[in-house]
Each structure stands twice: as structure tokens, then as C-alpha cells.
């Protein structure tokens, strides 16, 4: 995204949240910060993120990284919530136990989590304690994935 587009987008965000638009050096710093997070995104991706974030009606102006994560989730697909990932694991395990194939496509974070928990052996997880173990492993893998996929663009 070009600098003039970043400027327009930032003004739109500030206006949407009824925030005072910075002036002078503060405005330059604001644009520089937002530009770091939005430079590799398209205007349309940021507009989609704006619509979603506005619909959620948060009290405060979203941070640039929140806008980036939301925009990129449209582009690359957001990973499942941890309880959704657990449900995927349980569906696959149940299909395996009945001798049928689930045919379910797993998000890379879920695949990495299952691999870290012993691959096929992870299908044996089923207790409340197992679920908590899965959630901890999933959160670790999710943090790595988010850093890699939502991180700042390299210039």
C-alpha cells in the first residue's frame, strides 16, 4: 500500500472511532507506524478488516497490528480456535476408531500440534487433562504460526 493510501486508511480508522487525528510530528510518527504494518496489504484487504473490526464495535481504536492480523486472516485464512481444533482431533479420532476416513482438511497449526503430540498417537487423547495438554500445545504452535504469518513484512 502506498503512503497516500496509508494516510487515507488511517484517517478513516480515526474517524470511525471518533478519535482526534494527530497533527505535525505526531501524525508523521503515526503514519510511519501504521505504514510498517500495512505496507504489504492492499487497500481492499484493509477495508475488509475495517468493516469487520467496526462491526465488532470495540470501544478503542484498533492497533495497527490488529488491523494487519484481521486483513491477513482474509487472505490466508484464520486458524481455528483451540476448541475447534480439539473438535477436529476428536472427529478424526472417532472416524479412525470406526474404520472410516474423516476426509477432514487440517489447518497447518493443527497438523503441527498433532505432530508435536506424537502424530497418530495424538488420536488417543480424549480426557479433560488430554484436552488441556492439547490446548497448551496448540497455543504454542499457534504463537509460532502467527509470528510467521502475521509478522511485519520484510523490506
C-alpha positions as CSV (number, residue, x, y, z in Angstrom):
1,X,0.0,0.0,0.0
2,X,1.3,3.4,-1.0
3,X,1.9,6.1,1.6
4,X,-1.0,8.2,0.5
5,X,-3.3,5.2,0.8
6,X,-2.0,4.5,4.3
7,X,-2.8,8.1,5.2
8,X,-6.4,7.8,3.9
9,X,-6.9,4.5,5.7
10,X,-5.5,5.8,9.0
11,X,-7.8,8.9,8.7
12,X,-10.7,6.6,8.1
13,X,-9.9,4.5,11.2
14,X,-9.5,7.5,13.3
15,X,-12.8,8.9,12.0
16,X,-14.6,5.6,12.5
17,X,-13.6,5.6,16.2
18,X,-14.2,9.3,16.6
19,X,-10.6,9.8,17.5
20,X,-8.6,13.1,17.2
21,X,-6.3,12.9,14.1
22,X,-2.8,13.7,15.2
23,X,-1.0,16.7,13.8
24,X,2.6,17.6,12.8
25,X,5.3,15.2,14.0
26,X,2.8,13.0,15.9
27,X,1.0,12.5,12.5
28,X,4.3,11.6,10.8
29,X,5.0,9.0,13.6
30,X,1.5,7.6,13.4
31,X,1.8,7.2,9.6
32,X,5.2,5.5,9.9
33,X,3.9,3.1,12.5
34,X,0.7,2.2,10.5
35,X,2.8,2.0,7.3
36,X,5.0,-0.7,8.8
37,X,2.1,-2.9,9.4
38,X,0.0,-2.2,6.3
39,X,2.7,-1.7,3.6
40,X,2.2,-5.2,2.0
41,X,-1.6,-5.2,2.2
42,X,-4.0,-4.0,-0.4
43,X,-6.4,-1.2,0.2
44,X,-9.3,-3.7,-0.2
45,X,-7.9,-6.0,2.4
46,X,-7.6,-3.2,4.9
47,X,-11.2,-2.1,4.1
48,X,-12.4,-5.6,4.7
49,X,-10.6,-5.6,8.0
50,X,-12.0,-2.2,8.9
51,X,-15.6,-3.4,8.2
52,X,-15.0,-6.4,10.4
53,X,-13.4,-4.5,13.2
54,X,-16.1,-1.8,13.1
55,X,-18.9,-4.4,13.2
56,X,-17.3,-5.8,16.4
57,X,-17.8,-2.3,17.9
58,X,-14.8,-2.2,20.1
59,X,-14.5,0.7,22.4
60,X,-11.0,1.7,21.4
61,X,-9.3,2.4,18.0
62,X,-7.7,-0.9,16.9
63,X,-3.9,-1.1,16.9
64,X,-2.2,-1.4,13.6
65,X,-1.2,-5.0,14.3
66,X,-4.9,-5.9,14.9
67,X,-5.8,-4.4,11.5
68,X,-2.9,-6.4,10.0
69,X,-4.0,-9.7,11.6
70,X,-7.6,-9.2,10.6
71,X,-6.7,-8.3,7.0
72,X,-4.3,-11.2,6.6
73,X,-6.9,-13.6,8.1
74,X,-9.0,-12.8,5.0
75,X,-6.0,-13.6,2.7
76,X,-4.5,-16.7,4.3
77,X,-7.4,-18.0,6.4
78,X,-7.5,-17.7,10.2
79,X,-6.5,-20.7,12.2
80,X,-9.2,-22.5,14.1
81,X,-9.9,-21.6,17.7
82,X,-8.4,-24.1,20.1
83,X,-11.8,-25.7,20.8
84,X,-12.4,-26.0,17.1
85,X,-9.0,-27.7,16.7
86,X,-9.8,-30.1,19.5
87,X,-13.1,-30.9,17.8
88,X,-11.2,-31.7,14.6
89,X,-8.9,-34.0,16.5
90,X,-11.9,-35.8,18.2
91,X,-13.7,-36.2,14.8
92,X,-10.6,-37.7,13.2
93,X,-10.1,-40.0,16.2
94,X,-13.7,-41.2,16.1
95,X,-13.5,-41.8,12.3
96,X,-10.3,-43.7,12.8
97,X,-11.9,-45.8,15.6
98,X,-14.8,-46.7,13.4
99,X,-12.6,-47.6,10.4
100,X,-13.7,-44.7,8.2
101,X,-11.7,-41.8,6.8
102,X,-12.8,-38.4,8.0
103,X,-11.5,-36.6,4.9
104,X,-11.1,-33.5,7.1
105,X,-8.5,-31.0,5.9
106,X,-6.4,-29.8,8.8
107,X,-5.0,-26.3,9.2
108,X,-1.2,-26.3,9.4
109,X,-1.3,-25.3,13.1
110,X,-3.5,-28.3,13.9
111,X,-1.2,-30.6,11.9
112,X,1.9,-29.2,13.8
113,X,0.2,-29.6,17.1
114,X,-0.7,-33.3,16.4
115,X,2.8,-34.0,15.2
116,X,4.2,-32.5,18.4
117,X,1.9,-34.7,20.5
118,X,3.1,-37.9,18.8
119,X,1.4,-37.8,15.4
120,X,-1.1,-40.7,15.2
121,X,-0.8,-41.3,18.9
122,X,-2.4,-37.9,19.5
123,X,-5.7,-39.5,18.3
124,X,-5.8,-41.3,21.7
125,X,-6.2,-38.0,23.6
126,X,-9.7,-37.8,25.0
127,X,-9.8,-36.9,28.7
128,X,-10.2,-33.4,30.2
129,X,-6.5,-33.5,31.1
130,X,-5.7,-34.5,27.5
131,X,-7.7,-31.6,26.2
132,X,-5.8,-29.2,28.4
133,X,-2.5,-30.7,27.2
134,X,-3.7,-30.3,23.6
135,X,-4.7,-26.7,24.2
136,X,-1.3,-25.8,25.6
137,X,0.5,-27.4,22.7
138,X,-1.9,-25.7,20.3
139,X,-1.3,-22.3,21.8
140,X,2.5,-22.8,21.4
141,X,2.2,-23.8,17.8
142,X,-0.4,-21.1,17.1
143,X,2.0,-18.4,18.5
144,X,4.8,-19.6,16.2
145,X,2.4,-19.7,13.2
146,X,1.1,-16.2,14.0
147,X,4.6,-14.8,14.3
148,X,5.5,-16.3,10.9
149,X,2.3,-15.4,9.1
150,X,1.1,-12.1,10.7
151,X,4.6,-10.7,11.4
152,X,5.8,-7.4,9.9
153,X,6.7,-7.6,6.2
154,X,10.4,-7.8,5.5
155,X,11.7,-5.0,3.4
